[in-house]
């Protein structure tokens, strides 16, 4: 059967050197260009084409090949508090068993591989001695990245009133105004001094005097 995987792709690895000998080991290091959409879309991730360092340990076991590894790269995103660009160093660890397509979970040869579709959904398989690391790598990177990245742990964020970045102006503040008096303050600003006196009761003494004269 011809392999569906292309060994020329940077995230496809060949295990033929292990020779299905339980206990056989192979260590690999590879630096590749990061694939597209590696990370949490719209939040933080490794830019497409950025250097991605891989360290892998391949171990032959009865059921298949156990792959243990670490991926390192620089991720970019946006601070969720102040919306400034940020960069962080990513280190994602992973481990997965890539099973032989003709063996069950105990390493025993089975007559019809892939008969149980539900079990196969949760398993990774070798294809003619090849395995594709990309699905496993994507899951590991997402788990290693912060869901809410910040430029620094104590980032104060943005002013809720005007949107200014508080880290650039630690003394930034707005005078609090009681909304119950805001309308009256606006009205007072448009009144003349005479109108203010009348509102404050300045005309009351003259009104009492006129009333006394009439009596």
mmCIF file of N, CA and C in Angstrom, residues 5-79:
data_model
loop_
_atom_site.group_PDB
_atom_site.id
_atom_site.type_symbol
_atom_site.label_atom_id
_atom_site.label_comp_id
_atom_site.label_asym_id
_atom_site.label_seq_id
_atom_site.Cartn_x
_atom_site.Cartn_y
_atom_site.Cartn_z
ATOM 1 N N UNK A 5 1.136 9.835 3.214
ATOM 2 C CA UNK A 5 1.958 10.934 3.699
ATOM 3 C C UNK A 5 3.151 11.158 2.777
ATOM 4 N N UNK A 6 3.535 12.426 2.667
ATOM 5 C CA UNK A 6 4.672 12.799 1.831
ATOM 6 C C UNK A 6 5.888 13.010 2.734
ATOM 7 N N UNK A 7 6.887 12.167 2.587
ATOM 8 C CA UNK A 7 8.059 12.243 3.456
ATOM 9 C C UNK A 7 8.858 13.520 3.262
ATOM 10 N N UNK A 8 8.567 14.254 2.190
ATOM 11 C CA UNK A 8 9.295 15.500 1.932
ATOM 12 C C UNK A 8 8.753 16.667 2.756
ATOM 13 N N UNK A 9 7.600 16.502 3.341
ATOM 14 C CA UNK A 9 7.035 17.571 4.169
ATOM 15 C C UNK A 9 7.804 17.651 5.491
ATOM 16 N N UNK A 10 8.042 18.867 5.968
ATOM 17 C CA UNK A 10 8.915 19.035 7.146
ATOM 18 C C UNK A 10 8.386 18.419 8.430
ATOM 19 N N UNK A 11 7.081 18.200 8.543
ATOM 20 C CA UNK A 11 6.523 17.631 9.768
ATOM 21 C C UNK A 11 6.157 16.157 9.619
ATOM 22 N N UNK A 12 6.615 15.535 8.549
ATOM 23 C CA UNK A 12 6.445 14.096 8.356
ATOM 24 C C UNK A 12 7.776 13.411 8.650
ATOM 25 N N UNK A 13 7.732 12.378 9.512
ATOM 26 C CA UNK A 13 8.961 11.706 9.939
ATOM 27 C C UNK A 13 8.902 10.220 9.599
ATOM 28 N N UNK A 14 10.087 9.669 9.333
ATOM 29 C CA UNK A 14 10.233 8.278 8.931
ATOM 30 C C UNK A 14 10.758 7.456 10.109
ATOM 31 N N UNK A 15 10.095 6.338 10.384
ATOM 32 C CA UNK A 15 10.504 5.493 11.517
ATOM 33 C C UNK A 15 11.138 4.176 11.075
ATOM 34 N N UNK A 16 11.419 4.032 9.783
ATOM 35 C CA UNK A 16 11.924 2.750 9.297
ATOM 36 C C UNK A 16 13.240 2.350 9.961
ATOM 37 N N UNK A 17 14.013 3.343 10.399
ATOM 38 C CA UNK A 17 15.302 3.033 11.009
ATOM 39 C C UNK A 17 15.136 2.237 12.303
ATOM 40 N N UNK A 18 13.981 2.384 12.948
ATOM 41 C CA UNK A 18 13.740 1.645 14.198
ATOM 42 C C UNK A 18 13.490 0.162 13.933
ATOM 43 N N UNK A 19 12.978 -0.151 12.759
ATOM 44 C CA UNK A 19 12.820 -1.546 12.348
ATOM 45 C C UNK A 19 11.848 -2.376 13.167
ATOM 46 N N UNK A 20 10.889 -1.771 13.799
ATOM 47 C CA UNK A 20 9.899 -2.495 14.619
ATOM 48 C C UNK A 20 10.586 -3.384 15.659
ATOM 49 N N UNK A 21 11.670 -2.855 16.224
ATOM 50 C CA UNK A 21 12.388 -3.579 17.285
ATOM 51 C C UNK A 21 12.086 -2.883 18.608
ATOM 52 N N UNK A 22 11.253 -3.459 19.445
ATOM 53 C CA UNK A 22 10.926 -2.830 20.730
ATOM 54 C C UNK A 22 12.184 -2.469 21.511
ATOM 55 N N UNK A 23 12.236 -1.214 21.967
ATOM 56 C CA UNK A 23 13.407 -0.742 22.702
ATOM 57 C C UNK A 23 14.349 0.084 21.860
ATOM 58 N N UNK A 24 14.226 0.006 20.522
ATOM 59 C CA UNK A 24 15.094 0.789 19.647
ATOM 60 C C UNK A 24 14.751 2.277 19.783
ATOM 61 N N UNK A 25 15.793 3.130 19.802
ATOM 62 C CA UNK A 25 15.619 4.565 20.004
ATOM 63 C C UNK A 25 16.219 5.359 18.856
ATOM 64 N N UNK A 26 15.622 6.525 18.616
ATOM 65 C CA UNK A 26 16.155 7.437 17.619
ATOM 66 C C UNK A 26 15.879 8.859 18.096
ATOM 67 N N UNK A 27 16.919 9.694 18.091
ATOM 68 C CA UNK A 27 16.768 11.088 18.490
ATOM 69 C C UNK A 27 16.947 11.989 17.271
ATOM 70 N N UNK A 28 16.061 12.971 17.162
ATOM 71 C CA UNK A 28 16.078 13.861 16.006
ATOM 72 C C UNK A 28 15.963 15.310 16.449
ATOM 73 N N UNK A 29 16.640 16.194 15.753
ATOM 74 C CA UNK A 29 16.455 17.639 15.924
ATOM 75 C C UNK A 29 16.208 18.218 14.544
ATOM 76 N N UNK A 30 15.290 19.155 14.484
ATOM 77 C CA UNK A 30 14.946 19.735 13.189
ATOM 78 C C UNK A 30 14.411 21.155 13.410
ATOM 79 N N UNK A 31 14.880 22.078 12.589
ATOM 80 C CA UNK A 31 14.350 23.441 12.599
ATOM 81 C C UNK A 31 13.600 23.667 11.307
ATOM 82 N N UNK A 32 12.329 24.003 11.429
ATOM 83 C CA UNK A 32 11.481 24.170 10.252
ATOM 84 C C UNK A 32 10.803 25.535 10.292
ATOM 85 N N UNK A 33 10.114 25.871 9.229
ATOM 86 C CA UNK A 33 9.291 27.078 9.204
ATOM 87 C C UNK A 33 7.911 26.732 9.756
ATOM 88 N N UNK A 34 7.438 27.552 10.665
ATOM 89 C CA UNK A 34 6.152 27.282 11.299
ATOM 90 C C UNK A 34 5.026 27.273 10.279
ATOM 91 N N UNK A 35 4.115 26.322 10.380
ATOM 92 C CA UNK A 35 2.974 26.285 9.460
ATOM 93 C C UNK A 35 1.981 27.404 9.771
ATOM 94 N N UNK A 36 1.016 27.576 8.912
ATOM 95 C CA UNK A 36 0.012 28.627 9.071
ATOM 96 C C UNK A 36 -0.908 28.328 10.256
ATOM 97 N N UNK A 37 -1.345 29.401 10.932
ATOM 98 C CA UNK A 37 -2.328 29.298 12.022
ATOM 99 C C UNK A 37 -1.870 28.356 13.133
ATOM 100 N N UNK A 38 -0.635 28.514 13.563
ATOM 101 C CA UNK A 38 -0.112 27.696 14.660
ATOM 102 C C UNK A 38 -0.276 28.468 15.960
ATOM 103 N N UNK A 39 -1.361 28.213 16.677
ATOM 104 C CA UNK A 39 -1.624 28.910 17.926
ATOM 105 C C UNK A 39 -3.107 29.103 18.132
ATOM 106 N N UNK A 40 -3.460 30.126 18.896
ATOM 107 C CA UNK A 40 -4.850 30.458 19.187
ATOM 108 C C UNK A 40 -5.250 31.588 18.253
ATOM 109 N N UNK A 41 -6.068 31.304 17.279
ATOM 110 C CA UNK A 41 -6.383 32.250 16.222
ATOM 111 C C UNK A 41 -6.973 33.540 16.792
ATOM 112 N N UNK A 42 -6.415 34.667 16.351
ATOM 113 C CA UNK A 42 -6.894 35.973 16.770
ATOM 114 C C UNK A 42 -6.419 36.407 18.141
ATOM 115 N N UNK A 43 -5.627 35.563 18.828
ATOM 116 C CA UNK A 43 -5.166 35.895 20.178
ATOM 117 C C UNK A 43 -3.634 35.909 20.229
ATOM 118 N N UNK A 44 -3.018 34.755 20.051
ATOM 119 C CA UNK A 44 -1.566 34.639 20.106
ATOM 120 C C UNK A 44 -1.157 33.377 19.361
ATOM 121 N N UNK A 45 0.005 33.421 18.708
ATOM 122 C CA UNK A 45 0.471 32.254 17.971
ATOM 123 C C UNK A 45 1.838 32.491 17.361
ATOM 124 N N UNK A 46 2.383 31.444 16.768
ATOM 125 C CA UNK A 46 3.675 31.518 16.095
ATOM 126 C C UNK A 46 3.432 31.988 14.669
ATOM 127 N N UNK A 47 4.061 33.075 14.251
ATOM 128 C CA UNK A 47 3.835 33.577 12.894
ATOM 129 C C UNK A 47 4.222 32.543 11.836
ATOM 130 N N UNK A 48 3.468 32.506 10.775
ATOM 131 C CA UNK A 48 3.767 31.578 9.686
ATOM 132 C C UNK A 48 5.161 31.856 9.131
ATOM 133 N N UNK A 49 5.949 30.817 8.996
ATOM 134 C CA UNK A 49 7.299 30.949 8.460
ATOM 135 C C UNK A 49 8.371 31.224 9.498
ATOM 136 N N UNK A 50 7.979 31.470 10.749
ATOM 137 C CA UNK A 50 8.965 31.727 11.806
ATOM 138 C C UNK A 50 9.720 30.444 12.150
ATOM 139 N N UNK A 51 10.972 30.550 12.614
ATOM 140 C CA UNK A 51 11.735 29.341 12.972
ATOM 141 C C UNK A 51 11.064 28.564 14.106
ATOM 142 N N UNK A 52 10.953 27.267 13.914
ATOM 143 C CA UNK A 52 10.353 26.378 14.908
ATOM 144 C C UNK A 52 11.327 25.232 15.149
ATOM 145 N N UNK A 53 11.860 25.155 16.365
ATOM 146 C CA UNK A 53 12.837 24.131 16.698
ATOM 147 C C UNK A 53 12.143 22.915 17.298
ATOM 148 N N UNK A 54 12.485 21.739 16.789
ATOM 149 C CA UNK A 54 11.900 20.493 17.261
ATOM 150 C C UNK A 54 12.991 19.565 17.785
ATOM 151 N N UNK A 55 12.746 18.999 18.956
ATOM 152 C CA UNK A 55 13.600 17.940 19.502
ATOM 153 C C UNK A 55 12.715 16.724 19.736
ATOM 154 N N UNK A 56 13.042 15.609 19.096
ATOM 155 C CA UNK A 56 12.195 14.423 19.154
ATOM 156 C C UNK A 56 12.969 13.205 19.642
ATOM 157 N N UNK A 57 12.238 12.362 20.350
ATOM 158 C CA UNK A 57 12.765 11.070 20.782
ATOM 159 C C UNK A 57 11.765 10.014 20.314
ATOM 160 N N UNK A 58 12.196 9.144 19.417
ATOM 161 C CA UNK A 58 11.350 8.090 18.878
ATOM 162 C C UNK A 58 11.750 6.768 19.513
ATOM 163 N N UNK A 59 10.791 6.100 20.099
ATOM 164 C CA UNK A 59 11.065 4.826 20.763
ATOM 165 C C UNK A 59 10.114 3.760 20.230
ATOM 166 N N UNK A 60 10.681 2.676 19.754
ATOM 167 C CA UNK A 60 9.882 1.567 19.251
ATOM 168 C C UNK A 60 9.335 0.757 20.420
ATOM 169 N N UNK A 61 8.017 0.528 20.408
ATOM 170 C CA UNK A 61 7.365 -0.305 21.419
ATOM 171 C C UNK A 61 6.541 -1.362 20.692
ATOM 172 N N UNK A 62 5.924 -2.244 21.449
ATOM 173 C CA UNK A 62 5.166 -3.327 20.837
ATOM 174 C C UNK A 62 4.033 -2.808 19.945
ATOM 175 N N UNK A 63 3.348 -1.744 20.408
ATOM 176 C CA UNK A 63 2.164 -1.267 19.687
ATOM 177 C C UNK A 63 2.496 -0.350 18.517
ATOM 178 N N UNK A 64 3.687 0.270 18.554
ATOM 179 C CA UNK A 64 4.028 1.222 17.499
ATOM 180 C C UNK A 64 5.271 2.009 17.864
ATOM 181 N N UNK A 65 5.221 3.333 17.678
ATOM 182 C CA UNK A 65 6.358 4.197 17.978
ATOM 183 C C UNK A 65 5.892 5.301 18.927
ATOM 184 N N UNK A 66 6.541 5.381 20.087
ATOM 185 C CA UNK A 66 6.226 6.417 21.063
ATOM 186 C C UNK A 66 7.072 7.648 20.747
ATOM 187 N N UNK A 67 6.393 8.760 20.491
ATOM 188 C CA UNK A 67 7.068 10.008 20.110
ATOM 189 C C UNK A 67 6.987 10.981 21.278
ATOM 190 N N UNK A 68 8.148 11.400 21.759
ATOM 191 C CA UNK A 68 8.236 12.386 22.826
ATOM 192 C C UNK A 68 9.059 13.557 22.307
ATOM 193 N N UNK A 69 8.601 14.775 22.552
ATOM 194 C CA UNK A 69 9.341 15.893 21.999
ATOM 195 C C UNK A 69 9.017 17.229 22.624
ATOM 196 N N UNK A 70 9.771 18.238 22.156
ATOM 197 C CA UNK A 70 9.606 19.620 22.591
ATOM 198 C C UNK A 70 9.705 20.528 21.375
ATOM 199 N N UNK A 71 8.820 21.514 21.322
ATOM 200 C CA UNK A 71 8.849 22.516 20.258
ATOM 201 C C UNK A 71 9.140 23.872 20.885
ATOM 202 N N UNK A 72 10.038 24.635 20.258
ATOM 203 C CA UNK A 72 10.386 25.969 20.758
ATOM 204 C C UNK A 72 10.275 26.984 19.631
ATOM 205 N N UNK A 73 9.696 28.139 19.976
ATOM 206 C CA UNK A 73 9.539 29.209 18.983
ATOM 207 C C UNK A 73 9.164 30.495 19.697
ATOM 208 N N UNK A 74 9.153 31.597 18.958
ATOM 209 C CA UNK A 74 8.685 32.881 19.490
ATOM 210 C C UNK A 74 7.264 33.111 18.996
ATOM 211 N N UNK A 75 6.375 33.371 19.943
ATOM 212 C CA UNK A 75 4.978 33.621 19.599
ATOM 213 C C UNK A 75 4.679 35.107 19.700
ATOM 214 N N UNK A 76 3.721 35.559 18.918
ATOM 215 C CA UNK A 76 3.335 36.966 18.908
ATOM 216 C C UNK A 76 1.833 37.081 19.116
ATOM 217 N N UNK A 77 1.441 38.181 19.749
ATOM 218 C CA UNK A 77 0.020 38.403 19.975
ATOM 219 C C UNK A 77 -0.243 39.820 20.413
ATOM 220 N N UNK A 78 -1.341 39.999 21.161
ATOM 221 C CA UNK A 78 -1.771 41.317 21.622
ATOM 222 C C UNK A 78 -2.194 41.210 23.083
ATOM 223 N N UNK A 79 -1.724 42.140 23.897
ATOM 224 C CA UNK A 79 -2.090 42.142 25.311
ATOM 225 C C UNK A 79 -3.598 42.361 25.445
#
